[in-house]
PDB file of C-alpha atoms and ligand atoms in Angstrom:
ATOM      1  CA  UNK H   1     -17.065  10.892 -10.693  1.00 42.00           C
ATOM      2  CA  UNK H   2     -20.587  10.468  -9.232  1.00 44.00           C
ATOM      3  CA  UNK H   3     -21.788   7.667 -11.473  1.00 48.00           C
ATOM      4  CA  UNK H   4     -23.142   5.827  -8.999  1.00 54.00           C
ATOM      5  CA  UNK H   5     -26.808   5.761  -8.303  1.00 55.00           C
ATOM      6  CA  UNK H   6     -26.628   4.908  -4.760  1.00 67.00           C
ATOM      7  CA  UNK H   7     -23.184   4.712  -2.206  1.00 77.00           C
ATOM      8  CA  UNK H   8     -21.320   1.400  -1.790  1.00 85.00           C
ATOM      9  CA  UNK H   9     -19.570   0.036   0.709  1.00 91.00           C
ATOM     10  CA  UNK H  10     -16.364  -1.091   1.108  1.00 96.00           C
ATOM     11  CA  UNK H  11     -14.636  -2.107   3.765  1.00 97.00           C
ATOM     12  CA  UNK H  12     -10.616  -1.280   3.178  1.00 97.00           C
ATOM     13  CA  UNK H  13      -9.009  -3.636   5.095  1.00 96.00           C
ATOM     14  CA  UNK H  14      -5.760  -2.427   7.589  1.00 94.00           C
ATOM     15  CA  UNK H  15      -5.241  -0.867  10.512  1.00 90.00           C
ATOM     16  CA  UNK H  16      -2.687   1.518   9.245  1.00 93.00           C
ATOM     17  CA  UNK H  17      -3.829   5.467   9.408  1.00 93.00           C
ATOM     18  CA  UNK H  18      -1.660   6.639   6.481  1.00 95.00           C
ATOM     19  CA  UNK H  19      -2.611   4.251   3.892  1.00 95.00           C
ATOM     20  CA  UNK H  20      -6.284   5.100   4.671  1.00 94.00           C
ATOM     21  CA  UNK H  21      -5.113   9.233   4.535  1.00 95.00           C
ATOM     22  CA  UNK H  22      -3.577   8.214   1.535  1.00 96.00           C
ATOM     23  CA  UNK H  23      -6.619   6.671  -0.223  1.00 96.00           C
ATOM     24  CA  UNK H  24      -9.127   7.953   1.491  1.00 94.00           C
ATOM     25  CA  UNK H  25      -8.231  11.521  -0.928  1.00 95.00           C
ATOM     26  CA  UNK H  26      -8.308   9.174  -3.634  1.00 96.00           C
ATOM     27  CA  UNK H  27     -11.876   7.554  -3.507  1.00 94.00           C
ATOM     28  CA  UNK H  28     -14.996   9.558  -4.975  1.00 92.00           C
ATOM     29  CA  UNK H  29     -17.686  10.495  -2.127  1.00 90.00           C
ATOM     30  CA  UNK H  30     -20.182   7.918  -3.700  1.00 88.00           C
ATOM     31  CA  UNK H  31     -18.155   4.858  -2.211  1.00 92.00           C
ATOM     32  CA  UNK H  32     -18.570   4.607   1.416  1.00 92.00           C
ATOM     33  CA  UNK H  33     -15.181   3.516   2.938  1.00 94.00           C
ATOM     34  CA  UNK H  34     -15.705   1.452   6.373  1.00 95.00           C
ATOM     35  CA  UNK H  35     -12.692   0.901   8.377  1.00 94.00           C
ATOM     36  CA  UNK H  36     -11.610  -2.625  10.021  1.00 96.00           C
ATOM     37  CA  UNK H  37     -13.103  -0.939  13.590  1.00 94.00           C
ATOM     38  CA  UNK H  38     -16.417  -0.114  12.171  1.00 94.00           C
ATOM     39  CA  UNK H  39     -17.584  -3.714  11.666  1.00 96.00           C
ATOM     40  CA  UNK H  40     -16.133  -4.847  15.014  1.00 96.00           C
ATOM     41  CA  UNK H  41     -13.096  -6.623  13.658  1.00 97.00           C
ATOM     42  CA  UNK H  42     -10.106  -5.897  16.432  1.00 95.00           C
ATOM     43  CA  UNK H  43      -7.496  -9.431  15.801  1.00 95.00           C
ATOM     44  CA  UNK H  44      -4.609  -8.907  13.711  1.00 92.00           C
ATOM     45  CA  UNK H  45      -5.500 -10.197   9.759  1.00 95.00           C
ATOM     46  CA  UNK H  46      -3.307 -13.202   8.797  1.00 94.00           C
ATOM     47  CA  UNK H  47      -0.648 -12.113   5.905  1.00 93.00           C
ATOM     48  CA  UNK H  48       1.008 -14.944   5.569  1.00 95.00           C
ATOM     49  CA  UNK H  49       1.392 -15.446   1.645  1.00 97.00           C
ATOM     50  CA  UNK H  50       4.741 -15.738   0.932  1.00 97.00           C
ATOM     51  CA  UNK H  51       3.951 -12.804  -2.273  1.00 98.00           C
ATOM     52  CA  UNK H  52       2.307  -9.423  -1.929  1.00 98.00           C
ATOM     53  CA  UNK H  53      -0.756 -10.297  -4.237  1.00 98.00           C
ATOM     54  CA  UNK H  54      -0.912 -13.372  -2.086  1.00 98.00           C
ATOM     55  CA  UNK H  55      -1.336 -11.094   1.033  1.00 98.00           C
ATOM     56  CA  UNK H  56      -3.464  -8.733  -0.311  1.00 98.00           C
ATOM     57  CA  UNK H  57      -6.112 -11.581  -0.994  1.00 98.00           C
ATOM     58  CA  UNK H  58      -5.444 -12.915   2.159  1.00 98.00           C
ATOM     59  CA  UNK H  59      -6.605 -10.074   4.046  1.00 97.00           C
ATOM     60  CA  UNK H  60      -9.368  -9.294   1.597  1.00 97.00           C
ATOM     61  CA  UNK H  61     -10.565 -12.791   1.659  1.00 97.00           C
ATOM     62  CA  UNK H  62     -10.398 -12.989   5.556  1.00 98.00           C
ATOM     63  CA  UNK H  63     -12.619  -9.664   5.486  1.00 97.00           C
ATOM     64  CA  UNK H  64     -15.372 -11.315   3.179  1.00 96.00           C
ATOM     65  CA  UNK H  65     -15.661 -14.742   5.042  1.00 96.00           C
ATOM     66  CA  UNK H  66     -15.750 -13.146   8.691  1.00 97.00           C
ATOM     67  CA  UNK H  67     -17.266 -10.389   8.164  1.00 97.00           C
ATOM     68  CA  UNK H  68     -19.562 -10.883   4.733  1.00 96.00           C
ATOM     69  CA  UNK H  69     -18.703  -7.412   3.534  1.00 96.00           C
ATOM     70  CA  UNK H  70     -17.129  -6.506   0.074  1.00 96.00           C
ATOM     71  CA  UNK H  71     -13.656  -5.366   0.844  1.00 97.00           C
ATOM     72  CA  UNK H  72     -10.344  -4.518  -0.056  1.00 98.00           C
ATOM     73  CA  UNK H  73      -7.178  -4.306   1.098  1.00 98.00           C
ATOM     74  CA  UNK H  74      -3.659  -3.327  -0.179  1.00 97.00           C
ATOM     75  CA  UNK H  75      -0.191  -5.019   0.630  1.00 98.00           C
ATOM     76  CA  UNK H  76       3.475  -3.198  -0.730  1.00 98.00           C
ATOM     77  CA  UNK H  77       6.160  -4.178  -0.854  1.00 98.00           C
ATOM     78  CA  UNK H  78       9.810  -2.327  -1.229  1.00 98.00           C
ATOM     79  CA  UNK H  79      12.038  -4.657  -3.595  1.00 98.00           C
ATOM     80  CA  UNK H  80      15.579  -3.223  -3.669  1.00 98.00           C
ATOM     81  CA  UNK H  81      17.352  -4.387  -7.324  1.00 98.00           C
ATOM     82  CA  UNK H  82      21.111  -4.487  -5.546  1.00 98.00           C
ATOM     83  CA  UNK H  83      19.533  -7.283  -2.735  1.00 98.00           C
ATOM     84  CA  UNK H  84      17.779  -9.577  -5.240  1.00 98.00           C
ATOM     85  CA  UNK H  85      14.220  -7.864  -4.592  1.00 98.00           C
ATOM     86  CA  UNK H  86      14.587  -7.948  -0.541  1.00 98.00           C
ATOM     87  CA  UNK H  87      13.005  -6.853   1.327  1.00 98.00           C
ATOM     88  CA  UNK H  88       9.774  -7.591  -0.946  1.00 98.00           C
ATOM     89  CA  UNK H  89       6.843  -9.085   0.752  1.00 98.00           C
ATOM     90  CA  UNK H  90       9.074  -9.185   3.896  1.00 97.00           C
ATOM     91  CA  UNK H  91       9.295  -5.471   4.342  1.00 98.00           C
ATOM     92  CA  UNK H  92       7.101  -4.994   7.253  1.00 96.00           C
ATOM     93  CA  UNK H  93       9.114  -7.507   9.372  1.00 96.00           C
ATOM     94  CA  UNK H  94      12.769  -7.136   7.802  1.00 98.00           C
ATOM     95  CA  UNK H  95      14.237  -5.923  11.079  1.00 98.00           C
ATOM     96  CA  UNK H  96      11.776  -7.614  13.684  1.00 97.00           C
ATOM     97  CA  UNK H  97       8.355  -9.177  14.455  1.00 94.00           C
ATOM     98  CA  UNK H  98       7.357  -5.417  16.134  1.00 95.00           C
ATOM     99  CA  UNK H  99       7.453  -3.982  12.373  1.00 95.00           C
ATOM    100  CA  UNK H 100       9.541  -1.434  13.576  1.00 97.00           C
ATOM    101  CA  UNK H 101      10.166   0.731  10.469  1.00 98.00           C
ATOM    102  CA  UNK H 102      12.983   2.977  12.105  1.00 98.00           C
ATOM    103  CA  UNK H 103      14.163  -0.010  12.724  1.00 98.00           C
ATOM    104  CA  UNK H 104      13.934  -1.360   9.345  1.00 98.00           C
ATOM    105  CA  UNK H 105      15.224   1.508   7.755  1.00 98.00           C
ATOM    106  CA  UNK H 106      18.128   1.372   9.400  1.00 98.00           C
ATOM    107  CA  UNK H 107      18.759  -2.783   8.711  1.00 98.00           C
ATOM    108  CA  UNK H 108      18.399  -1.490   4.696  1.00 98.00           C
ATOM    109  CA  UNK H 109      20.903   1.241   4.675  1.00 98.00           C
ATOM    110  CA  UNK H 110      23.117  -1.490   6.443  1.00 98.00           C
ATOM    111  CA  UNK H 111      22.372  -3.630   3.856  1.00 98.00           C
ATOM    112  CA  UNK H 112      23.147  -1.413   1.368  1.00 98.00           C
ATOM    113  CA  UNK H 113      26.382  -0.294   2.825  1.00 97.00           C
ATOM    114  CA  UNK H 114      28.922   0.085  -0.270  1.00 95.00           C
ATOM    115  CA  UNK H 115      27.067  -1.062  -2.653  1.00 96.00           C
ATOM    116  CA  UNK H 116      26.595   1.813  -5.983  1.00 95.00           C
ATOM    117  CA  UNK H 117      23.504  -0.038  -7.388  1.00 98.00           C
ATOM    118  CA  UNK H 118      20.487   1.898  -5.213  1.00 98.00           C
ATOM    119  CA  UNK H 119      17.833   0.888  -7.632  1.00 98.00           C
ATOM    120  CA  UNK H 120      14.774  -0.201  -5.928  1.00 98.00           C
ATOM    121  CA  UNK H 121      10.601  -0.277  -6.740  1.00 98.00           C
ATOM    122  CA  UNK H 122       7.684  -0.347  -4.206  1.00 98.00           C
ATOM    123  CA  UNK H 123       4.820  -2.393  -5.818  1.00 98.00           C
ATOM    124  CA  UNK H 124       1.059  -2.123  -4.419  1.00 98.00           C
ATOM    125  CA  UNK H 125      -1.079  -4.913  -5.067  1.00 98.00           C
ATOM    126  CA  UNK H 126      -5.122  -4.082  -4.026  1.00 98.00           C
ATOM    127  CA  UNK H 127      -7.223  -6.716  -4.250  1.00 98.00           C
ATOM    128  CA  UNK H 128     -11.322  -6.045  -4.302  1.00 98.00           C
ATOM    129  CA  UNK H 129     -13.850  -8.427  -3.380  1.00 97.00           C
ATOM    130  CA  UNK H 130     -17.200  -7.358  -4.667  1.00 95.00           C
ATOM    131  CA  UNK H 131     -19.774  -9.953  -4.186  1.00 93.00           C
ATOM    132  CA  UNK H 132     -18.331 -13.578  -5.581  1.00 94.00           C
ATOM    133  CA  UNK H 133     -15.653 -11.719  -8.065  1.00 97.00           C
ATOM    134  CA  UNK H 134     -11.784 -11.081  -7.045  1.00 97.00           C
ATOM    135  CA  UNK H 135      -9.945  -8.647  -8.746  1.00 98.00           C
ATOM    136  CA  UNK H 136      -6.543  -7.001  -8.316  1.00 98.00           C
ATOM    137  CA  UNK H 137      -5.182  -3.658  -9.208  1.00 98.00           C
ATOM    138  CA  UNK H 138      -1.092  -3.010  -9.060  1.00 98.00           C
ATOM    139  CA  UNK H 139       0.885   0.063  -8.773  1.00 98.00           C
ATOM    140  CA  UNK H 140       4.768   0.082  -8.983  1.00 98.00           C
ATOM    141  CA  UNK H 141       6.920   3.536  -8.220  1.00 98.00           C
ATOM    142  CA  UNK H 142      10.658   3.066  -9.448  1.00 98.00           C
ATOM    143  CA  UNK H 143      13.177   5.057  -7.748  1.00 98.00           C
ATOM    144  CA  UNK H 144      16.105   4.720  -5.461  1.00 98.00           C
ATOM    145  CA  UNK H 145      17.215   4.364  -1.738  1.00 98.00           C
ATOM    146  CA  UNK H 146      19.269   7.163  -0.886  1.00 98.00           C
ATOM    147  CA  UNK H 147      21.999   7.260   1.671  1.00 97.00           C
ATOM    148  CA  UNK H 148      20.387   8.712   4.618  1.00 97.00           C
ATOM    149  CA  UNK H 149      17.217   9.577   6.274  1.00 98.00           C
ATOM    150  CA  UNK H 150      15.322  12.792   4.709  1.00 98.00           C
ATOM    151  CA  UNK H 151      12.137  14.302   5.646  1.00 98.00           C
ATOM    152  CA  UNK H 152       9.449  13.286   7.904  1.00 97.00           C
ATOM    153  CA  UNK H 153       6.378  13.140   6.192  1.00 97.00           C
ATOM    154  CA  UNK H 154       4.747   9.516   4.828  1.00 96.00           C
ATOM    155  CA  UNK H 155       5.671   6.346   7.058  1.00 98.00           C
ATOM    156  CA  UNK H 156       7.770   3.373   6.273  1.00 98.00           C
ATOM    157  CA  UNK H 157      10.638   3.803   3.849  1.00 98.00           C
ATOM    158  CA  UNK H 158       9.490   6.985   2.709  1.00 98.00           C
ATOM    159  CA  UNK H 159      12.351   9.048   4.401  1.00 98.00           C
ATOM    160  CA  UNK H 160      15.039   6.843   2.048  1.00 98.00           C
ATOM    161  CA  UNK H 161      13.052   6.027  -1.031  1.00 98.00           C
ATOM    162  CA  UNK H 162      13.475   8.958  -4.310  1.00 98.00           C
ATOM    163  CA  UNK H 163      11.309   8.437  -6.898  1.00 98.00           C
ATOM    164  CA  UNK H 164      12.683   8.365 -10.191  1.00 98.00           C
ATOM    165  CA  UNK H 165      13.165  12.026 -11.902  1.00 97.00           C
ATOM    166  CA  UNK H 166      12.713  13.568  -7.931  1.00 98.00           C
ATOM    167  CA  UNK H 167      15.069  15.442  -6.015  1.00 97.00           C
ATOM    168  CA  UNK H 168      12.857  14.407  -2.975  1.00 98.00           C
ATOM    169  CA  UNK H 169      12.365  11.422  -1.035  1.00 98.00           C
ATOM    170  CA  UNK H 170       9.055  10.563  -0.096  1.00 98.00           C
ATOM    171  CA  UNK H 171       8.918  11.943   2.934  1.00 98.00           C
ATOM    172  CA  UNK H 172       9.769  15.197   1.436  1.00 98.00           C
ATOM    173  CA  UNK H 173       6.325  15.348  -0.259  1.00 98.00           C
ATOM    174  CA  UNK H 174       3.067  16.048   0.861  1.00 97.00           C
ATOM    175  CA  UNK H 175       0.187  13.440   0.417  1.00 97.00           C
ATOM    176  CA  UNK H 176      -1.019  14.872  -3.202  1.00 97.00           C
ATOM    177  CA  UNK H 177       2.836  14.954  -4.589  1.00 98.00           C
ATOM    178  CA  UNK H 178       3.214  11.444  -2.997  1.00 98.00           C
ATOM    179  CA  UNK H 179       0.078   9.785  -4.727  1.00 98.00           C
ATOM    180  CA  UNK H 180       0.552  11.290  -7.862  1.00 97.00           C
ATOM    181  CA  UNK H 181       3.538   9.405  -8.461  1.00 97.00           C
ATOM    182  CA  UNK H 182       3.222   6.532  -5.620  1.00 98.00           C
ATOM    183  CA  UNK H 183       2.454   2.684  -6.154  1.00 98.00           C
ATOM    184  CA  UNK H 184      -0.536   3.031  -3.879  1.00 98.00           C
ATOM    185  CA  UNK H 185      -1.617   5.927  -5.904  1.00 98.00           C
ATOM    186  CA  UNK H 186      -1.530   4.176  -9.049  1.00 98.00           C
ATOM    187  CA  UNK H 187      -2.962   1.067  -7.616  1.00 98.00           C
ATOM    188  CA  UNK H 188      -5.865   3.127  -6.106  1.00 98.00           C
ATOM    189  CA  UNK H 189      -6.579   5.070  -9.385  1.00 98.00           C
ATOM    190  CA  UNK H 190      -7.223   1.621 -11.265  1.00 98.00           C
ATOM    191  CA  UNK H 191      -9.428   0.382  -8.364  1.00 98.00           C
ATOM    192  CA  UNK H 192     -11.292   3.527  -9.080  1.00 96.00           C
ATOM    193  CA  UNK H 193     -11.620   3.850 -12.530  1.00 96.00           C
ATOM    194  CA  UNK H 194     -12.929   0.466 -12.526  1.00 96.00           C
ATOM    195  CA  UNK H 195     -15.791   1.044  -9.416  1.00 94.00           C
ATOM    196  CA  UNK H 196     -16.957   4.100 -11.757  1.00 90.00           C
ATOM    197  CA  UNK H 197     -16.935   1.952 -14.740  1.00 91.00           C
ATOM    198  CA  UNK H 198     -19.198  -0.748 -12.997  1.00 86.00           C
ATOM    199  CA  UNK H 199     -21.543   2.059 -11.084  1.00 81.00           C
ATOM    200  CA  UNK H 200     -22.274   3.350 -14.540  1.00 68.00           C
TER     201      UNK H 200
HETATM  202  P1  LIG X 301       2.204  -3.548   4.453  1.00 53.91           P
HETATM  203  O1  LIG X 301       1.602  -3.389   3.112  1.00 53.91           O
HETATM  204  O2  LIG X 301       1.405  -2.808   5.476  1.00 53.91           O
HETATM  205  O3  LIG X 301       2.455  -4.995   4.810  1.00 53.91           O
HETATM  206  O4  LIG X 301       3.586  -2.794   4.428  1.00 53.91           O
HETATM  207  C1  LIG X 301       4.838  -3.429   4.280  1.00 53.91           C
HETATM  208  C2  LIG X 301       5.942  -2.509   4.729  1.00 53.91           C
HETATM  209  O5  LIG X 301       6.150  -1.498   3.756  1.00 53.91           O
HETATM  210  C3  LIG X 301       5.732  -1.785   6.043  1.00 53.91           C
HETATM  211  O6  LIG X 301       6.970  -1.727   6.704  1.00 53.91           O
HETATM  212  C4  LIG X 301       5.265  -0.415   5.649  1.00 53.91           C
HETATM  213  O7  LIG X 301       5.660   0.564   6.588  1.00 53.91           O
HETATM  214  C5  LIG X 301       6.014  -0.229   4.333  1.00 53.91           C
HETATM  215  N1  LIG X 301       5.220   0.589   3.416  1.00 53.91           N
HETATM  216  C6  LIG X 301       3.986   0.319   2.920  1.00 53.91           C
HETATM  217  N2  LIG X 301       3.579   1.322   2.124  1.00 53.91           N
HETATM  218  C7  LIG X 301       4.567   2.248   2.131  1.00 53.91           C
HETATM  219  C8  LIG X 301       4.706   3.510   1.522  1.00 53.91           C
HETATM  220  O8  LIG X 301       3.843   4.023   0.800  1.00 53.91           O
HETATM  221  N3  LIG X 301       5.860   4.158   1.764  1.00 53.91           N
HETATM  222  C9  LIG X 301       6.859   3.647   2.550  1.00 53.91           C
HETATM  223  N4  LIG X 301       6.767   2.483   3.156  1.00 53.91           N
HETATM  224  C10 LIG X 301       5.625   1.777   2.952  1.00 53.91           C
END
């Protein structure tokens, strides 16, 4: 993986400590990840796209024009089939404005309450800005929301989302199992495979 001739940087845009666990063990030593508190930027980034490409840019873009760094920055989304793809790009917030996600667990199984249908997909969308050029990379991870709580590894939905073909939820997985299968993991394996293709 070292076909770089020198490190880049990238800053990967969110404040959130298991996304960057989670793709932090994906990127090759030759990219240098810096984190939102490493150029000085404390406020909260804007996501106020109403899709989760939309937000992904959004924060990215924010990064670039404050900041001036290359960047990028992920934003998932769970989309359940049985509640016309809610809570989608409102899955931080779908029980509250304090993105509570015990909280928001909890408002899903409610949801979900006697229905049979317990299909649902998390999508990733990462968008990259490296100089003047945008790109994006998605990952989607089909599965379903189980009945109850199980496990407490991951964050988020993790202790109610099993991915297809798994007898475990999420939260049941350690980080490896999760990425290997995971929307983030899939998203962050194309943002790679394209940084090594343009470093060779
Ligand atoms: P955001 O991308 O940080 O806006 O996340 C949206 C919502 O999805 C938040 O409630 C997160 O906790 C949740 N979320 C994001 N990624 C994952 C994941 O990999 N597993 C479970 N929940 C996640």
């Amino acid at each position: 993986m070292n076909a770089f001739t020198e490190k880049i940087k990238l800053v990967f845009a969110t404040n959130n400590p298991n996304k960057i666990k989670e793709i932090k063990a994906l990127i090759p030593d030759n990219i240098q990840l810096l984190s939102l508190e490493d150029i000085g930027c404390k406020e909260d980034i804007p996501e106020t796209s109403n899709t989760i490409e939309g937000n992904a840019l959004q924060k990215m873009e924010y990064v670039k024009q404050n900041y001036g760094y290359d960047c990028f920055a992920d934003d998932t989304g769970l989309e359940v089939e049985a509640l016309n793809g809610a809570p989608g790009v409102h899955s931080a917030r779908y029980a509250g404005e304090d993105k509570n996600s015990t909280a928001n667990v909890q408002k899903l199984l409610k949801e979900l309450e006697g229905k049979e249908n317990r299909r649902a997909r998390f999508k990733t969308v990462i968008a990259l800005q490296l100089g003047k050029e945008q790109y994006t990379f998605t990952g989607i991870c089909s599965g379903n929301v189980i009945f109850d709580t199980r496990g407490n590894q991951g964050f988020g939905y993790d202790p109610v989302f099993q991915p297809e073909g798994k007898t475990q939820t999420f939260a049941q997985m350690d980080l490896e199992e999760k990425s290997e299968l995971s929307h983030r993991g899939r998203a962050t394996r194309k943002l790679v495979d394209f940084l090594v293709k343009k470093g060779q």
